[in-house]
């Protein structure tokens, strides 16, 4: 470890109050958090302290101009109690890509990686070992500098919190292909994990929920003719035996799970294509029986199969397959993440 980290431990752990056999997603929090402040033009020494409220002035620019970005990661334990991360350097790179777009100072790799490892070692007992569970990790950065002037802040805070979590989705997921609203636009911040991207999704998603769907499939901002993402995840579509996903762009997040699925699929004999996918193509494939699967892919759910979709007042059910790509790929990727198989890619990082 190259970074000096001040550690203040909790007086009494809350872990005894947690039911690890019935974990919700992201609403039970571990004992400690990592914090680091950017003031006077530089990042200060990081600290690990008890999980607690953060105090800010009402004039802090995060409240007024939305300079806020985040990442999503997971930590796992294998049968020998080894702690593992999955491609953490990709999350660090993407956090800084988001930071640059929102004029937030980039976080140095040693603060990110050394701080994360120290936090996981301290709260290692919080990492679940139940099948399907993990320790969800939320690194985020936001503006703490004060002022009502519409300009970037002069101070920021980097925080990492963790939450032992069960499955993100339960049951079948039914989605609505969006015809009016857009998640992001060319030249915008759709490729960044900016908090405002997700806030803007809530209203169209709520409208879809009121119609009986669980999520929205986002389409392009200009014509709404091409599908792009599934809720807060990248989307994959299987037509016959080919697995399709949209290319990354200003509007589409470069998902770590997405790029991992593409690599694993190709290496296991599944044909993939990265190209624009038209709504018409998907609807026609559903009508003629060539649409076999649709699923979302992201850190939280890993892979979330879609049972059916709606478009222009019509509903389409996807077939129930005996051995779908979604199940095959989820097992292949989670076996790597949890050290149940060899990792030929060097993605698994032991703490």
Tab-separated table of C-alpha atoms in Angstrom:
chain	number	residue	atom	x	y	z
A	1	UNK	CA	0.000	0.000	0.000
A	2	UNK	CA	1.406	3.382	-1.027
A	3	UNK	CA	-1.259	5.612	0.537
A	4	UNK	CA	-1.284	6.578	4.206
A	5	UNK	CA	-4.833	6.085	5.508
A	6	UNK	CA	-6.063	7.281	8.888
A	7	UNK	CA	-8.479	4.739	10.377
A	8	UNK	CA	-11.100	5.464	13.033
A	9	UNK	CA	-13.038	2.343	13.977
A	10	UNK	CA	-16.633	2.128	15.164
A	11	UNK	CA	-17.069	1.707	18.901
A	12	UNK	CA	-19.592	-1.090	18.382
A	13	UNK	CA	-20.325	-2.962	15.159
A	14	UNK	CA	-23.885	-3.241	13.838
A	15	UNK	CA	-23.220	-6.573	12.153
A	16	UNK	CA	-25.059	-8.637	14.786
A	17	UNK	CA	-28.348	-6.955	13.781
A	18	UNK	CA	-28.074	-8.026	10.123
A	19	UNK	CA	-29.909	-11.057	8.734
A	20	UNK	CA	-27.479	-12.263	6.090
A	21	UNK	CA	-29.964	-14.871	4.889
A	22	UNK	CA	-32.486	-12.185	3.881
A	23	UNK	CA	-30.533	-9.258	2.501
A	24	UNK	CA	-32.261	-6.500	0.519
A	25	UNK	CA	-30.239	-4.709	-2.130
A	26	UNK	CA	-28.315	-1.622	-1.079
A	27	UNK	CA	-30.171	-0.628	2.087
A	28	UNK	CA	-28.097	-2.266	4.840
A	29	UNK	CA	-24.746	-0.539	5.364
A	30	UNK	CA	-21.415	-1.730	6.660
A	31	UNK	CA	-19.656	-0.210	9.661
A	32	UNK	CA	-17.173	2.069	7.899
A	33	UNK	CA	-16.730	4.358	4.901
A	34	UNK	CA	-13.726	5.812	3.106
A	35	UNK	CA	-13.610	9.599	2.625
A	36	UNK	CA	-11.143	11.925	0.965
A	37	UNK	CA	-11.459	15.693	0.396
A	38	UNK	CA	-10.203	17.826	-2.470
A	39	UNK	CA	-9.356	21.278	-1.102
A	40	UNK	CA	-6.819	23.982	-1.966
A	41	UNK	CA	-6.250	22.417	-5.359
A	42	UNK	CA	-5.249	18.919	-4.244
A	43	UNK	CA	-6.536	15.668	-2.796
A	44	UNK	CA	-5.867	15.285	0.923
A	45	UNK	CA	-5.025	12.074	2.805
A	46	UNK	CA	-7.916	9.583	2.795
A	47	UNK	CA	-9.637	8.453	5.978
A	48	UNK	CA	-11.664	5.449	7.015
A	49	UNK	CA	-14.303	6.368	9.582
A	50	UNK	CA	-17.616	5.082	10.934
A	51	UNK	CA	-20.520	5.166	8.466
A	52	UNK	CA	-22.321	8.378	9.397
A	53	UNK	CA	-24.083	11.453	7.966
A	54	UNK	CA	-22.080	13.988	5.949
A	55	UNK	CA	-22.541	17.637	6.900
A	56	UNK	CA	-22.727	20.258	4.128
A	57	UNK	CA	-23.627	23.920	3.896
A	58	UNK	CA	-26.902	24.759	2.065
A	59	UNK	CA	-24.733	26.673	-0.412
A	60	UNK	CA	-22.714	23.570	-1.380
A	61	UNK	CA	-22.758	23.408	-5.163
A	62	UNK	CA	-23.851	19.774	-5.272
A	63	UNK	CA	-27.335	20.985	-4.307
A	64	UNK	CA	-27.498	23.567	-7.076
A	65	UNK	CA	-25.512	22.392	-10.081
A	66	UNK	CA	-25.422	18.630	-9.767
A	67	UNK	CA	-21.715	17.845	-9.887
A	68	UNK	CA	-22.111	14.264	-8.691
A	69	UNK	CA	-20.812	10.987	-10.129
A	70	UNK	CA	-20.650	7.413	-8.877
A	71	UNK	CA	-19.599	3.854	-9.622
A	72	UNK	CA	-20.947	0.414	-8.754
A	73	UNK	CA	-18.743	-2.521	-7.813
A	74	UNK	CA	-18.932	-5.763	-5.829
A	75	UNK	CA	-16.657	-7.690	-3.490
A	76	UNK	CA	-16.907	-11.448	-2.976
A	77	UNK	CA	-15.520	-14.104	-0.670
A	78	UNK	CA	-14.626	-17.610	-1.781
A	79	UNK	CA	-14.809	-20.780	0.339
A	80	UNK	CA	-11.352	-20.014	1.775
A	81	UNK	CA	-12.421	-16.508	2.884
A	82	UNK	CA	-10.331	-14.807	0.194
A	83	UNK	CA	-11.684	-11.360	-0.726
A	84	UNK	CA	-12.012	-10.591	-4.433
A	85	UNK	CA	-12.906	-7.674	-6.668
A	86	UNK	CA	-13.869	-7.859	-10.339
A	87	UNK	CA	-11.990	-5.574	-12.757
A	88	UNK	CA	-11.733	-2.676	-10.264
A	89	UNK	CA	-9.351	-0.735	-12.493
A	90	UNK	CA	-12.177	-0.376	-15.026
A	91	UNK	CA	-14.339	1.321	-12.399
A	92	UNK	CA	-11.497	3.677	-11.446
A	93	UNK	CA	-10.942	4.612	-15.104
A	94	UNK	CA	-14.644	5.160	-15.732
A	95	UNK	CA	-15.064	7.236	-12.567
A	96	UNK	CA	-12.340	9.548	-13.821
A	97	UNK	CA	-13.889	9.633	-17.287
A	98	UNK	CA	-17.121	10.794	-15.640
A	99	UNK	CA	-15.181	13.252	-13.466
A	100	UNK	CA	-13.524	14.872	-16.467
A	101	UNK	CA	-16.891	15.397	-18.198
A	102	UNK	CA	-18.370	17.089	-15.093
A	103	UNK	CA	-15.215	19.112	-14.317
A	104	UNK	CA	-14.549	17.202	-11.106
A	105	UNK	CA	-10.877	16.579	-10.245
A	106	UNK	CA	-9.831	13.033	-11.113
A	107	UNK	CA	-9.114	10.698	-8.201
A	108	UNK	CA	-5.579	9.238	-8.099
A	109	UNK	CA	-5.349	5.475	-8.567
A	110	UNK	CA	-3.576	4.905	-5.245
A	111	UNK	CA	-6.296	6.678	-3.241
A	112	UNK	CA	-9.001	4.704	-5.049
A	113	UNK	CA	-7.369	1.269	-4.958
A	114	UNK	CA	-5.496	1.433	-1.650
A	115	UNK	CA	-8.455	3.035	0.099
A	116	UNK	CA	-10.845	0.437	-1.288
A	117	UNK	CA	-8.619	-2.462	-0.237
A	118	UNK	CA	-8.148	-1.056	3.286
A	119	UNK	CA	-11.896	-0.564	3.661
A	120	UNK	CA	-12.639	-4.130	2.545
A	121	UNK	CA	-10.047	-5.585	4.884
A	122	UNK	CA	-11.507	-3.646	7.811
A	123	UNK	CA	-15.109	-4.639	7.005
A	124	UNK	CA	-14.331	-8.120	5.679
A	125	UNK	CA	-16.899	-9.731	7.997
A	126	UNK	CA	-19.602	-7.803	6.129
A	127	UNK	CA	-18.938	-9.623	2.850
A	128	UNK	CA	-21.725	-12.214	2.461
A	129	UNK	CA	-20.949	-15.773	1.430
A	130	UNK	CA	-24.516	-16.859	0.604
A	131	UNK	CA	-25.132	-17.856	-3.000
A	132	UNK	CA	-26.201	-14.821	-5.045
A	133	UNK	CA	-25.120	-12.304	-2.403
A	134	UNK	CA	-22.156	-9.934	-2.412
A	135	UNK	CA	-20.862	-6.759	-0.839
A	136	UNK	CA	-22.056	-3.946	-3.074
A	137	UNK	CA	-19.547	-1.077	-3.231
A	138	UNK	CA	-20.540	2.492	-4.037
A	139	UNK	CA	-17.674	4.934	-4.772
A	140	UNK	CA	-18.936	8.458	-5.455
A	141	UNK	CA	-17.683	12.035	-5.779
A	142	UNK	CA	-19.548	15.317	-5.420
A	143	UNK	CA	-19.057	19.073	-5.122
A	144	UNK	CA	-18.745	20.418	-1.576
A	145	UNK	CA	-17.496	23.906	-2.459
A	146	UNK	CA	-19.911	26.748	-1.719
A	147	UNK	CA	-21.507	29.425	-3.893
A	148	UNK	CA	-24.576	30.261	-5.934
A	149	UNK	CA	-22.533	31.220	-8.988
A	150	UNK	CA	-23.066	28.751	-11.845
A	151	UNK	CA	-19.522	27.439	-12.120
A	152	UNK	CA	-17.545	24.371	-11.031
A	153	UNK	CA	-16.924	24.066	-7.299
A	154	UNK	CA	-13.508	24.534	-5.712
A	155	UNK	CA	-13.863	21.623	-3.276
A	156	UNK	CA	-15.037	18.013	-3.623
A	157	UNK	CA	-15.440	14.830	-1.603
A	158	UNK	CA	-14.711	11.232	-2.602
A	159	UNK	CA	-16.553	8.575	-0.590
A	160	UNK	CA	-16.759	4.790	-0.693
A	161	UNK	CA	-19.623	3.075	1.154
A	162	UNK	CA	-20.484	-0.611	1.142
A	163	UNK	CA	-23.684	-2.612	1.579
A	164	UNK	CA	-24.089	-6.380	1.943
A	165	UNK	CA	-26.752	-7.176	-0.624
A	166	UNK	CA	-28.896	-9.916	-2.080
A	167	UNK	CA	-30.321	-10.030	-5.591
A	168	UNK	CA	-31.126	-6.736	-7.347
A	169	UNK	CA	-34.249	-7.997	-9.125
A	170	UNK	CA	-36.685	-10.687	-8.074
A	171	UNK	CA	-39.145	-12.409	-10.386
A	172	UNK	CA	-39.825	-11.776	-14.053
A	173	UNK	CA	-38.986	-8.406	-15.598
A	174	UNK	CA	-41.346	-6.884	-18.145
A	175	UNK	CA	-40.219	-3.768	-20.028
A	176	UNK	CA	-41.725	-1.022	-22.162
A	177	UNK	CA	-39.914	0.297	-25.225
A	178	UNK	CA	-39.857	4.086	-24.816
A	179	UNK	CA	-41.309	6.155	-27.665
A	180	UNK	CA	-41.135	9.719	-26.295
A	181	UNK	CA	-38.539	10.263	-23.579
A	182	UNK	CA	-34.782	9.855	-23.976
A	183	UNK	CA	-32.211	8.824	-21.419
A	184	UNK	CA	-29.387	10.827	-23.023
A	185	UNK	CA	-28.432	12.810	-26.115
A	186	UNK	CA	-25.407	13.154	-28.386
A	187	UNK	CA	-22.865	15.465	-26.837
A	188	UNK	CA	-24.375	14.965	-23.396
A	189	UNK	CA	-23.338	12.925	-20.369
A	190	UNK	CA	-25.020	9.598	-21.098
A	191	UNK	CA	-21.660	7.802	-21.126
A	192	UNK	CA	-20.872	9.117	-17.628
A	193	UNK	CA	-22.262	7.774	-14.364
A	194	UNK	CA	-23.670	11.151	-13.407
A	195	UNK	CA	-26.382	11.186	-10.761
A	196	UNK	CA	-28.579	13.408	-12.898
A	197	UNK	CA	-28.787	10.737	-15.608
A	198	UNK	CA	-30.598	8.467	-13.211
A	199	UNK	CA	-32.827	11.161	-11.733
A	200	UNK	CA	-34.063	11.954	-15.244
A	201	UNK	CA	-34.985	8.291	-15.773
A	202	UNK	CA	-37.349	8.098	-12.822
A	203	UNK	CA	-40.351	9.872	-14.357
A	204	UNK	CA	-40.585	7.850	-17.623
A	205	UNK	CA	-39.940	4.689	-15.606
A	206	UNK	CA	-42.757	5.583	-13.212
A	207	UNK	CA	-45.092	6.033	-16.169
A	208	UNK	CA	-44.117	2.564	-17.405
A	209	UNK	CA	-44.701	1.071	-13.945
A	210	UNK	CA	-48.190	2.604	-13.899
A	211	UNK	CA	-48.872	0.705	-17.137
A	212	UNK	CA	-47.809	-2.589	-15.568
A	213	UNK	CA	-44.161	-2.783	-16.627
A	214	UNK	CA	-41.055	-2.973	-14.436
A	215	UNK	CA	-38.632	-0.949	-16.513
A	216	UNK	CA	-38.072	1.055	-19.687
A	217	UNK	CA	-36.012	0.166	-22.721
A	218	UNK	CA	-34.493	3.445	-23.827
A	219	UNK	CA	-34.361	4.387	-27.490
A	220	UNK	CA	-32.248	6.956	-29.311
A	221	UNK	CA	-33.025	10.602	-28.603
A	222	UNK	CA	-33.566	11.643	-32.225
A	223	UNK	CA	-35.811	9.074	-33.902
A	224	UNK	CA	-36.657	6.570	-31.132
A	225	UNK	CA	-36.028	3.906	-33.775
A	226	UNK	CA	-33.090	2.142	-32.085
A	227	UNK	CA	-32.927	0.480	-28.675
A	228	UNK	CA	-30.000	1.528	-26.504
A	229	UNK	CA	-30.228	0.584	-22.807
A	230	UNK	CA	-32.530	-1.326	-20.456
A	231	UNK	CA	-33.377	0.827	-17.452
A	232	UNK	CA	-30.044	1.511	-15.771
A	233	UNK	CA	-28.319	-1.362	-17.578
A	234	UNK	CA	-26.837	-2.203	-20.951
A	235	UNK	CA	-29.109	-4.378	-23.083
A	236	UNK	CA	-28.509	-7.586	-25.017
A	237	UNK	CA	-30.853	-9.097	-27.611
A	238	UNK	CA	-30.626	-12.646	-28.959
A	239	UNK	CA	-32.059	-13.123	-32.437
A	240	UNK	CA	-31.808	-16.786	-33.430
A	241	UNK	CA	-28.335	-17.710	-32.167
A	242	UNK	CA	-26.686	-14.286	-32.438
A	243	UNK	CA	-26.275	-12.058	-29.389
A	244	UNK	CA	-26.588	-8.354	-30.191
A	245	UNK	CA	-25.800	-5.247	-28.182
A	246	UNK	CA	-25.637	-1.574	-29.047
A	247	UNK	CA	-22.267	0.163	-29.520
A	248	UNK	CA	-21.148	2.559	-26.808
A	249	UNK	CA	-21.464	6.255	-27.589
A	250	UNK	CA	-22.098	9.616	-25.924
A	251	UNK	CA	-25.466	8.168	-24.920
A	252	UNK	CA	-24.558	4.651	-23.808
A	253	UNK	CA	-22.538	3.611	-20.764
A	254	UNK	CA	-19.405	1.544	-21.331
A	255	UNK	CA	-20.478	-1.148	-18.883
A	256	UNK	CA	-17.878	-3.374	-17.229
A	257	UNK	CA	-20.330	-6.291	-17.208
A	258	UNK	CA	-21.216	-5.569	-20.847
A	259	UNK	CA	-17.644	-5.804	-22.111
A	260	UNK	CA	-17.030	-8.897	-19.967
A	261	UNK	CA	-20.099	-10.657	-21.403
A	262	UNK	CA	-18.980	-9.914	-24.963
A	263	UNK	CA	-15.550	-11.437	-24.303
A	264	UNK	CA	-16.888	-14.509	-22.522
A	265	UNK	CA	-19.589	-15.106	-25.150
A	266	UNK	CA	-17.101	-15.017	-28.023
A	267	UNK	CA	-14.727	-17.342	-26.177
A	268	UNK	CA	-17.538	-19.830	-25.565
A	269	UNK	CA	-18.714	-20.061	-29.145
A	270	UNK	CA	-21.612	-17.612	-28.952
A	271	UNK	CA	-21.753	-15.333	-31.974
A	272	UNK	CA	-21.938	-11.648	-31.022
A	273	UNK	CA	-22.554	-8.457	-32.951
A	274	UNK	CA	-22.063	-4.910	-31.669
A	275	UNK	CA	-24.301	-2.731	-33.831
A	276	UNK	CA	-27.374	-0.573	-33.859
A	277	UNK	CA	-30.533	-2.570	-33.112
A	278	UNK	CA	-33.769	-1.191	-34.517
A	279	UNK	CA	-37.066	-1.433	-32.682
A	280	UNK	CA	-38.617	-2.715	-35.906
A	281	UNK	CA	-36.070	-5.548	-36.055
A	282	UNK	CA	-36.851	-6.598	-32.483
A	283	UNK	CA	-40.627	-6.439	-32.968
A	284	UNK	CA	-40.469	-8.396	-36.242
A	285	UNK	CA	-38.223	-11.009	-34.645
A	286	UNK	CA	-40.729	-11.357	-31.797
A	287	UNK	CA	-43.574	-11.811	-34.265
A	288	UNK	CA	-41.827	-14.449	-36.386
A	289	UNK	CA	-40.322	-16.392	-33.476
A	290	UNK	CA	-36.698	-15.437	-34.067
A	291	UNK	CA	-36.413	-13.349	-30.890
A	292	UNK	CA	-35.109	-15.809	-28.315
A	293	UNK	CA	-33.884	-13.642	-25.429
A	294	UNK	CA	-33.467	-10.135	-24.111
A	295	UNK	CA	-31.589	-9.268	-20.943
A	296	UNK	CA	-30.080	-6.339	-19.106
A	297	UNK	CA	-26.469	-6.413	-17.938
A	298	UNK	CA	-24.877	-4.397	-15.146
A	299	UNK	CA	-22.940	-4.657	-11.909
A	300	UNK	CA	-25.962	-4.755	-9.600
A	301	UNK	CA	-27.978	-7.520	-11.297
A	302	UNK	CA	-25.109	-9.007	-13.390
A	303	UNK	CA	-27.664	-10.339	-15.886
A	304	UNK	CA	-31.401	-9.708	-15.608
A	305	UNK	CA	-33.542	-11.721	-18.080
A	306	UNK	CA	-36.484	-9.935	-19.679
A	307	UNK	CA	-39.668	-11.999	-19.823
A	308	UNK	CA	-41.579	-9.724	-22.184
A	309	UNK	CA	-41.837	-6.239	-23.645
A	310	UNK	CA	-44.459	-3.767	-24.730
A	311	UNK	CA	-44.473	-1.453	-27.746
A	312	UNK	CA	-47.266	0.692	-29.212
A	313	UNK	CA	-50.043	-0.969	-27.175
A	314	UNK	CA	-48.817	-4.481	-28.107
A	315	UNK	CA	-47.216	-6.945	-25.705
A	316	UNK	CA	-44.774	-9.673	-26.620
A	317	UNK	CA	-43.724	-12.600	-24.438
A	318	UNK	CA	-40.304	-14.109	-24.865
A	319	UNK	CA	-40.000	-17.895	-25.040
A	320	UNK	CA	-38.950	-19.924	-22.007
A	321	UNK	CA	-35.752	-21.680	-23.078
A	322	UNK	CA	-34.160	-24.731	-21.500
A	323	UNK	CA	-30.602	-23.357	-21.435
A	324	UNK	CA	-30.714	-19.637	-22.329
A	325	UNK	CA	-27.620	-17.586	-23.053
A	326	UNK	CA	-28.497	-15.410	-20.059
A	327	UNK	CA	-28.130	-18.323	-17.638
A	328	UNK	CA	-25.000	-19.659	-19.320
A	329	UNK	CA	-23.262	-16.290	-19.328
A	330	UNK	CA	-24.311	-15.364	-15.800
A	331	UNK	CA	-22.825	-18.600	-14.464
A	332	UNK	CA	-19.605	-18.134	-16.438
A	333	UNK	CA	-19.079	-14.573	-15.235
A	334	UNK	CA	-20.115	-15.144	-11.610
A	335	UNK	CA	-17.921	-18.245	-11.371
A	336	UNK	CA	-14.968	-16.037	-12.272
A	337	UNK	CA	-16.070	-13.330	-9.843
A	338	UNK	CA	-16.418	-15.780	-6.941
A	339	UNK	CA	-13.270	-17.850	-7.644
A	340	UNK	CA	-15.154	-21.015	-8.576
A	341	UNK	CA	-13.263	-21.349	-11.835
A	342	UNK	CA	-10.056	-20.252	-13.508
A	343	UNK	CA	-9.779	-16.624	-14.578
A	344	UNK	CA	-8.080	-16.640	-17.983
A	345	UNK	CA	-8.493	-12.869	-18.349
A	346	UNK	CA	-6.850	-11.626	-15.147
A	347	UNK	CA	-10.074	-9.852	-14.149
A	348	UNK	CA	-10.250	-11.170	-10.597
A	349	UNK	CA	-8.264	-9.114	-8.077
A	350	UNK	CA	-7.480	-10.654	-4.702
A	351	UNK	CA	-7.327	-8.307	-1.706
